[in-house]
Every structure is written in C-alpha cells, then in structure tokens.
Coordinates of C-alpha atoms and ligand atoms in Angstrom, one line a residue:
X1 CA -22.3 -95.4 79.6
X2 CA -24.5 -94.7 82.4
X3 CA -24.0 -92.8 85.5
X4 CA -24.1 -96.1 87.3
X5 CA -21.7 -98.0 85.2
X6 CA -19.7 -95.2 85.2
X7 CA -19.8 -94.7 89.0
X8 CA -18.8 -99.1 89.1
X9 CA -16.0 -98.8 87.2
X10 CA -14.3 -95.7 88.8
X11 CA -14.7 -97.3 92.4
X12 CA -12.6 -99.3 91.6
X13 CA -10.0 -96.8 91.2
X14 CA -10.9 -94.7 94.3
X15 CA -8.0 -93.7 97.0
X16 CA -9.0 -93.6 100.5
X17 CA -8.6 -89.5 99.8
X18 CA -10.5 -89.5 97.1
X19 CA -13.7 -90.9 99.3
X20 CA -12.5 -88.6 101.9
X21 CA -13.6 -85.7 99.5
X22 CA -16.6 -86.9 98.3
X23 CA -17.7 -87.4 101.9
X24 CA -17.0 -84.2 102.4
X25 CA -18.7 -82.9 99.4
X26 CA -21.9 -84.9 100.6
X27 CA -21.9 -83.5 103.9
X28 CA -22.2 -79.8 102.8
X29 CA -25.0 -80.7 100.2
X30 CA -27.8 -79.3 102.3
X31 CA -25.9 -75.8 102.8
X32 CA -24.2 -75.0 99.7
X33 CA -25.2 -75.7 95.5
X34 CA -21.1 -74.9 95.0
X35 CA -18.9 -76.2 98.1
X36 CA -15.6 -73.7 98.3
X37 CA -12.5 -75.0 98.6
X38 CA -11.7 -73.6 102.2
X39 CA -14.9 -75.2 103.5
X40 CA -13.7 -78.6 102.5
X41 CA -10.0 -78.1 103.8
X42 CA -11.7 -78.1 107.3
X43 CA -14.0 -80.9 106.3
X44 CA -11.4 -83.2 104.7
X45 CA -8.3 -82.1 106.6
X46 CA -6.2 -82.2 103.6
X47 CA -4.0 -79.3 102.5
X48 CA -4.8 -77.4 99.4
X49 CA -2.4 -78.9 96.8
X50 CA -3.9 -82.5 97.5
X51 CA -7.0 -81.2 97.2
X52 CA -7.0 -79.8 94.4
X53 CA -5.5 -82.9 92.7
X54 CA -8.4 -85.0 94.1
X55 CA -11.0 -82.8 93.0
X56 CA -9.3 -82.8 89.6
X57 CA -9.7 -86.7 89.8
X58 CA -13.3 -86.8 90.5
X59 CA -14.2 -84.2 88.1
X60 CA -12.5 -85.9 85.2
X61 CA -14.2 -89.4 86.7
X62 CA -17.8 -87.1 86.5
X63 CA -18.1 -86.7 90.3
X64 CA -18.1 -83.4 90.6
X65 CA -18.4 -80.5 88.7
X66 CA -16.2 -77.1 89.1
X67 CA -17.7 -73.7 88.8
X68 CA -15.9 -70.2 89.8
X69 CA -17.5 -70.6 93.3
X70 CA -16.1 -74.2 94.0
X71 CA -17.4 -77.7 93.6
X72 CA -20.5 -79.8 93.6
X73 CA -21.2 -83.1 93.5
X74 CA -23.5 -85.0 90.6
X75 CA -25.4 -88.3 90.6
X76 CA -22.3 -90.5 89.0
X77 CA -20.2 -89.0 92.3
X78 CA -23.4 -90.1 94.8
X79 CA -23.6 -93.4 92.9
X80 CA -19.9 -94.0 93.5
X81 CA -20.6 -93.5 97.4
X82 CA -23.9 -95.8 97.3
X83 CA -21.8 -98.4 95.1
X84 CA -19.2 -98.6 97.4
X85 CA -21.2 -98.9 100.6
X86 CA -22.8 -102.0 99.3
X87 CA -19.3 -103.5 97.4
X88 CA -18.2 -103.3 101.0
X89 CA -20.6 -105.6 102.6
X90 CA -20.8 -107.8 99.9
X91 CA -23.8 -107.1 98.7
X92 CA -22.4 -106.2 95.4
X93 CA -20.1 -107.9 93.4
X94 CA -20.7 -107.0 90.0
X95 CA -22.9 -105.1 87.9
X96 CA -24.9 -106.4 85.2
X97 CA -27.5 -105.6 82.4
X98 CA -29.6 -102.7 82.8
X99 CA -33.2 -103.8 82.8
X100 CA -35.2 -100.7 83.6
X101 CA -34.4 -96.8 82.7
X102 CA -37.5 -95.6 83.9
X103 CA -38.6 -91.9 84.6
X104 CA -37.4 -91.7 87.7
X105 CA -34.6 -94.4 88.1
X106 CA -32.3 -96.7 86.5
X107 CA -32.6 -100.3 87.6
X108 CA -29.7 -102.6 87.4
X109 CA -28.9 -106.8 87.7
X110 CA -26.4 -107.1 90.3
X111 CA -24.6 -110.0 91.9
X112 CA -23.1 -110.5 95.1
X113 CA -20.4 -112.3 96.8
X114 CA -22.4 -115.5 97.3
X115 CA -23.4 -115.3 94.2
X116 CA -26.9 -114.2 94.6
X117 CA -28.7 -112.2 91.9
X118 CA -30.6 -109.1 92.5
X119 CA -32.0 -105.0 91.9
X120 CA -30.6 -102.0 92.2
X121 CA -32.7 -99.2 92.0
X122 CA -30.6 -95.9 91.7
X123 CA -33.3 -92.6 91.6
X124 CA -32.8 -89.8 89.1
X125 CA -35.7 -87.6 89.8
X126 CA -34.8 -84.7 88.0
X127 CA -33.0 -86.2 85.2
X128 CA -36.0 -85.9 82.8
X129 CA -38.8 -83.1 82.8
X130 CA -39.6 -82.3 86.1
X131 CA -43.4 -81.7 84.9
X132 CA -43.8 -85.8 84.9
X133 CA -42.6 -86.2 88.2
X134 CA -44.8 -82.6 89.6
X135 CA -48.1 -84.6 89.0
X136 CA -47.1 -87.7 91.3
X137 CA -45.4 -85.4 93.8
X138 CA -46.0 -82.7 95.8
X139 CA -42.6 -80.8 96.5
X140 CA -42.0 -77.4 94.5
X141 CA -39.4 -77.5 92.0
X142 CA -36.1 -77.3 93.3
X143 CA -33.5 -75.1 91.9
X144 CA -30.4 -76.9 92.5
X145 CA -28.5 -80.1 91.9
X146 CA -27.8 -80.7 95.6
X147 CA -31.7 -80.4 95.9
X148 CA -32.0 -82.8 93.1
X149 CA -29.7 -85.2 95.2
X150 CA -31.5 -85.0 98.2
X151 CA -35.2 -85.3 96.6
X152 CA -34.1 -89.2 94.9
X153 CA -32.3 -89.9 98.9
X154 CA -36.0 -89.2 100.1
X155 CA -37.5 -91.1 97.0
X156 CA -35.2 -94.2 98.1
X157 CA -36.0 -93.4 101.9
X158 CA -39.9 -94.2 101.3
X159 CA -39.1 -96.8 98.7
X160 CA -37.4 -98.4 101.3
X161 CA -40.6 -97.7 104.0
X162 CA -43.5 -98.5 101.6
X163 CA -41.4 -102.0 100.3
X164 CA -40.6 -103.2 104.0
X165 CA -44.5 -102.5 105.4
X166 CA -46.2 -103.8 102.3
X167 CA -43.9 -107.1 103.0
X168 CA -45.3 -107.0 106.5
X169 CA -48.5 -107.4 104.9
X170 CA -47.8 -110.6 102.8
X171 CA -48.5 -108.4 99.6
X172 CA -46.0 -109.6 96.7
X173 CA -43.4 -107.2 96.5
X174 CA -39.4 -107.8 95.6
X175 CA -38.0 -108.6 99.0
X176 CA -36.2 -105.5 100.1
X177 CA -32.5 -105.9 101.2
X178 CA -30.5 -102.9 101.9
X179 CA -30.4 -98.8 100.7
X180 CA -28.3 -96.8 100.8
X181 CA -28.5 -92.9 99.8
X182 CA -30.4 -92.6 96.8
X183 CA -30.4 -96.5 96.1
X184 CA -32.5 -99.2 97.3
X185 CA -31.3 -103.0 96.5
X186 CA -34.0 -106.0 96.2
X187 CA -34.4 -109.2 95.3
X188 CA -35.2 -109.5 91.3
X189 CA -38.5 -111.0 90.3
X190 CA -37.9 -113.0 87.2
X191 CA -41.4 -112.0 85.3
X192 CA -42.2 -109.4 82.5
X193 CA -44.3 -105.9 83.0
X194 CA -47.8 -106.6 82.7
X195 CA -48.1 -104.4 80.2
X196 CA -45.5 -106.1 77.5
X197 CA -47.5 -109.5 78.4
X198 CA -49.2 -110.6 75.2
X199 CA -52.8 -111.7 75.5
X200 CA -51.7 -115.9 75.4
X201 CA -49.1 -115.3 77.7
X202 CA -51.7 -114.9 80.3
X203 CA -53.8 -117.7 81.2
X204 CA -56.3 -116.9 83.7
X205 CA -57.0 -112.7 83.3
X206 CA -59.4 -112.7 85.6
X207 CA -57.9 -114.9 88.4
X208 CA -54.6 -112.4 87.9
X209 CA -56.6 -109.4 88.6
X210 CA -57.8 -110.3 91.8
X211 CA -54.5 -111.1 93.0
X212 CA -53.5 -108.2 91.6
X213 CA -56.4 -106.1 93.8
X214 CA -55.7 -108.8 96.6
X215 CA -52.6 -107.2 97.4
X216 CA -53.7 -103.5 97.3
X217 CA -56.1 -104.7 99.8
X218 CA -53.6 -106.5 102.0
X219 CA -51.8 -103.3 101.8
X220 CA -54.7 -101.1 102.5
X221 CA -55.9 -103.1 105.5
X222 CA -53.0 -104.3 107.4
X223 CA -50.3 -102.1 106.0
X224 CA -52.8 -98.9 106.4
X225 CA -51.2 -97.6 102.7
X226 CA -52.2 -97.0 99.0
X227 CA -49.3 -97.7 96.5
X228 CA -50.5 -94.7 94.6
X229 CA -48.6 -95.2 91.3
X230 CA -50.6 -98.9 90.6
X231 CA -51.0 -99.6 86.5
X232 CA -49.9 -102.4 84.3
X233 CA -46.5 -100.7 84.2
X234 CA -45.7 -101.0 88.1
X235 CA -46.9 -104.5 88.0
X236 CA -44.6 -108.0 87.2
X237 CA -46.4 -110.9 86.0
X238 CA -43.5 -114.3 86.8
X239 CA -46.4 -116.6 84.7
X240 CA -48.0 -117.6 88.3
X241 CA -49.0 -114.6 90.1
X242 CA -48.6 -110.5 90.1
X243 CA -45.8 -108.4 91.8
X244 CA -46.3 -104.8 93.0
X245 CA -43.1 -103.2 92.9
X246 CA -42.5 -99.2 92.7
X247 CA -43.7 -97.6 96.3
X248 CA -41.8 -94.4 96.7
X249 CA -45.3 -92.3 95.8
X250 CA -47.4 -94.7 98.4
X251 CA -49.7 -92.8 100.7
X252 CA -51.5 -93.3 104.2
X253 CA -54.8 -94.0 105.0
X254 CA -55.0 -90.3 106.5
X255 CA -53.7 -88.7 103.4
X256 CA -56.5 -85.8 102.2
X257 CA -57.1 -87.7 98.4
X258 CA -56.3 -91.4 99.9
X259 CA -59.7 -92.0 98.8
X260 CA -58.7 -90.6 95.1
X261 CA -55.9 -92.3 94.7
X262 CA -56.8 -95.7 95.2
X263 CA -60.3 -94.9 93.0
X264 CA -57.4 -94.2 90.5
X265 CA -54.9 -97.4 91.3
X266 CA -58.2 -99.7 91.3
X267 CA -59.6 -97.9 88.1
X268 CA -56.1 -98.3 86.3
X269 CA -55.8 -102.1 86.8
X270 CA -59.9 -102.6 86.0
X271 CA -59.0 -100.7 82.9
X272 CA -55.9 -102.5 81.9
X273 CA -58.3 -106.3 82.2
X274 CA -61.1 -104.2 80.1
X275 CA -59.4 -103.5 77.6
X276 CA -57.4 -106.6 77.1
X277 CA -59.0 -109.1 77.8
X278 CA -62.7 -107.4 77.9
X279 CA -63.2 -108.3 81.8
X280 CA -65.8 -106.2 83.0
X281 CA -65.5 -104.6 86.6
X282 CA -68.0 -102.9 89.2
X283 CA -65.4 -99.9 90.2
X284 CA -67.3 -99.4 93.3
X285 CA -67.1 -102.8 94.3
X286 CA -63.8 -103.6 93.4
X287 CA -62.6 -100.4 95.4
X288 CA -64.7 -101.8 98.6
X289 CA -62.9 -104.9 97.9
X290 CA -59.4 -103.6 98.0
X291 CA -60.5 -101.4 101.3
X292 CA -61.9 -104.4 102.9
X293 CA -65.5 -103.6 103.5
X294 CA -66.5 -106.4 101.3
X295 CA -65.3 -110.2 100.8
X296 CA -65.4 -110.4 96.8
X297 CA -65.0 -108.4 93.9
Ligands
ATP301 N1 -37.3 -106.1 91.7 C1 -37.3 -106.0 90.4 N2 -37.1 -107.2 89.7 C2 -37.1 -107.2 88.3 N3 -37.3 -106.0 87.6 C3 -37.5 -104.9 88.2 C4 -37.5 -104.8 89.7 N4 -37.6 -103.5 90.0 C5 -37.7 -102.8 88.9 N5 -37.6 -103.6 87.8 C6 -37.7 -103.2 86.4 O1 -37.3 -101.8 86.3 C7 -38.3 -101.1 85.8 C8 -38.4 -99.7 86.5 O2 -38.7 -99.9 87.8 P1 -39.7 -99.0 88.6 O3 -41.0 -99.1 88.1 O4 -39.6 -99.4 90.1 O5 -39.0 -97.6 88.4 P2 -39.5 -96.2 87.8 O6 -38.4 -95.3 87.7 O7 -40.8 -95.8 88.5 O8 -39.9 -96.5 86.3 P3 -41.0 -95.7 85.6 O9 -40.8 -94.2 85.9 O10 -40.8 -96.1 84.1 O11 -42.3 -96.1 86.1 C9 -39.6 -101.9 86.0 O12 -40.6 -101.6 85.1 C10 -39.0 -103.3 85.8 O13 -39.0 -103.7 84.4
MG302 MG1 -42.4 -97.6 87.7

C-alpha cells in the first residue's frame, strides 16, 4: 500500500489527540529533523504518559518515526493531515485507483460528497533520486526529511499558482480546486498521455499540435509564464483537444533562461509530431508563435 492509502485508511482512526500531535510535530518541522519530547509537551499540552502512547500510535500507523533524539514526522503522517483537511470539507469522500506514480508525485481518483470525481496530486520529491529532480530544479540538496516535507509543500504551492494563472489565461489545464500542504486537488481530465496515444487514435496531428502550442502561447502572453516541463508526457489528449497539466517547474517571463526553456518546451512537442507522425516544424517560428510575435505557426 501506498503512503496515501495508508494515510486514508488510518484517518479514519485518528483521536482528536492524535491530530493534536501531529500538529504539533508539523509546526516544529522548520526548526528541528528530530522533535524532543519536551518541546511537544508545551506544543500539545498533554502530559508525558499520553504522549508517549500517541506517538506510539502514529509511529506504528507510519506517521512518525522515533530516533534517540525524539520524533519526526514522514509523508504517510503529512498525507494524513492533508487527507483530513479535505475529508472535512467534503471534498473527499473516498479514495480510488491510483492513476499516476510519477517522479515526483502520486496521483489519485477521489470522490467527494456530492459525488463528484476528481485528482489528487500528493508530491514526493525526494522519494526517488534526487539527481532527476536537481536538473528541473534549482534548490541544493536538502539533508533532512523535514526539508524533504517542506520542498513538495512548495512544489504544491506553485502547482497551485502556475494551475490557477494558466486558467486565467483560457489555456486547458485540470480546473484547480483546493491544496492543501503538499497536495493539490483538480478536476480529472478523462484522456490518455500523449505519449501512450497510438498513431490511429489521433486524427488530426497536426491540428492537435497547434492547440497544443496555442496554449503555451496563451500562457506566455496573458499569463506572462513558461510551463517549463512541456513533452508528450505532461500533456492529456481526451480525443478532442490537448490538456497541459503538471506546472510546479513553470517559470516567468523575467526568469534568466525563460528564453531556453520554452526553445526546449516548443522543441519537445515539435519533436514528439516529428517523429510520430513525421510533421515537420520551423522551430523558430513555432517559438515566435507561442511568444506571440507572429499569428501562425
Ligand atoms: N488532472 C488529471 N486528470 C487525469 N490524470 C491526471 C491528472 N493529473 C495527473 N494525472 C495523471 O498522473 C500522472 C502524473 O501527473 P503529473 O505529470 O502531474 O505528475 P509528475 O509527478 O510530474 O509525474 P512525472 O514525474 O512522471 O512527470 C499524469 O501523467 C497523468 O497520467
Ligand atoms: Mg509529469
């Protein structure tokens, strides 16, 4: 089972105390890697024999882990307090399939109390090598779990950011609904990857493409951004037109290689139609497309 599935389960069995201390574990993550026990007496108000016995829960659950120095708390425990957060305002009902363990997230179908389907996103930067994520990002390696937890809180932070301008912008993104922490929740687009389309499942290549650049030029002229991480593998085809999703790596207009990096978006979904389908594209051109200085590809 997954940290997620983990974290939806246990929720369910979660005592007002037992929040209590992992709110009090996730307020010290910024200070300490291992929270002592006298620290989260004063943050939790609880004497030490209930403590101990709640910390004993949530490490058994896979919240926190227990080291000579005190405790800390992992990405099943932060799950647990995003989960809950959305259960609350019934957002979240029930979890379903996973449909995406990518990289740098797990994605989940989740249903609400009216009924509705939809994403969650949960980020896990750091859970695989840290050299796949160091060429898309520019932080230094962090040493810590607690830095871990805080670098996907961030990741969610500007997913949230690059999702709401780019809807401002008319591009077609997964309507964004609520985050919280380290997870971001949005509306499901019922397509496949562009890259596990087969050649007959798409009709019209070249029409696709320039919706596809349509919408990193919508976001580069009125939303002023670059998605930064655009490929066949960040992009949904529903059978009629493209989704963009993935935007926690999107950069300004003022950023120093904003020029190189949508060259490299641009170039990667020119390539993609190349290869498949043999479409050949003017890079130059398409990239004055997408940046608005001329009307056609
Ligand atoms: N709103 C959505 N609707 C439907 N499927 C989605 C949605 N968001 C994400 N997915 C699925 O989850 C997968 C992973 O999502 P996303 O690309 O945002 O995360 P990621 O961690 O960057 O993945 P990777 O590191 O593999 O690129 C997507 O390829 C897609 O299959
Ligand atoms: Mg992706």
């Amino acid at each position: 089972m997954s940290s997620a599935q983990i974290a939806s389960r246990a929720i369910k069995e979660l005592d007002p105390e037992d929040v209590k201390v992992l709110h009090g574990l996730e307020k010290t993550i910024t200070r300490f890697e291992s929270i002592p026990l006298q620290i989260l007496k004063k943050l939790t108000g609880l004497d030490e024999g209930k403590l101990v016995f709640r910390l004993g829960r949530l490490n058994a659950l896979g919240f926190v882990i227990k080291s000579q120095f005190g405790y800390t708390l992992v990405s099943a425990g932060l799950d647990a307090l995003a989960l809950r957060f959305f259960v609350e305002r019934g957002l979240i009902s029930g979890m379903g399939r996973s449909i995406g363990m990518g990289k740098e997230s797990d994605v989940y179908e989740v249903i609400s109390d009216a009924g509705t389907r939809s994403v969650i996103k949960f980020y896990r930067i750091g859970r695989i090598s840290f050299r796949a994520t160091r060429a898309k990002r520019s932080y230094s390696k962090p040493e810590t779990h607690h830095q871990w937890l805080q670098i996907n809180i961030e990741a969610a932070r500007k997913e949230q950011e690059g999702l709401e301008r780019a809807l401002a912008a008319a591009v077609t993104t997964p309507q964004f609904i609520a985050r919280n922490r380290h997870a971001v929740l949005m509306s499901e687009v019922e397509g496949m990857m562009l890259h596990e389309c087969r050649k007959g499942e798409i009709e019209k290549p070249k029409l696709l493409m320039k919706e596809i650049l349509e919408n990193a030029r919508k976001a580069y002229v009125k939303a002023k951004m670059i998605n930064g991480d655009l490929s066949e593998y960040n992009i949904l085809f529903d059978g009629e037109k493209p989704w963009i999703i993935d935007w926690p790596q999107y950069v300004n207009l003022d950023h120093p290689n904003a020029l190189e990096i949508l060259a490299r978006d641009v170039k990667n979904t020119t390539d993609y139609f190349q290869r498949k389908f043999g479409i050949e594209t003017d890079l130059t051109k398409a990239v004055q497309y997408v940046k608005g200085e001329k009307t056609k590809i």
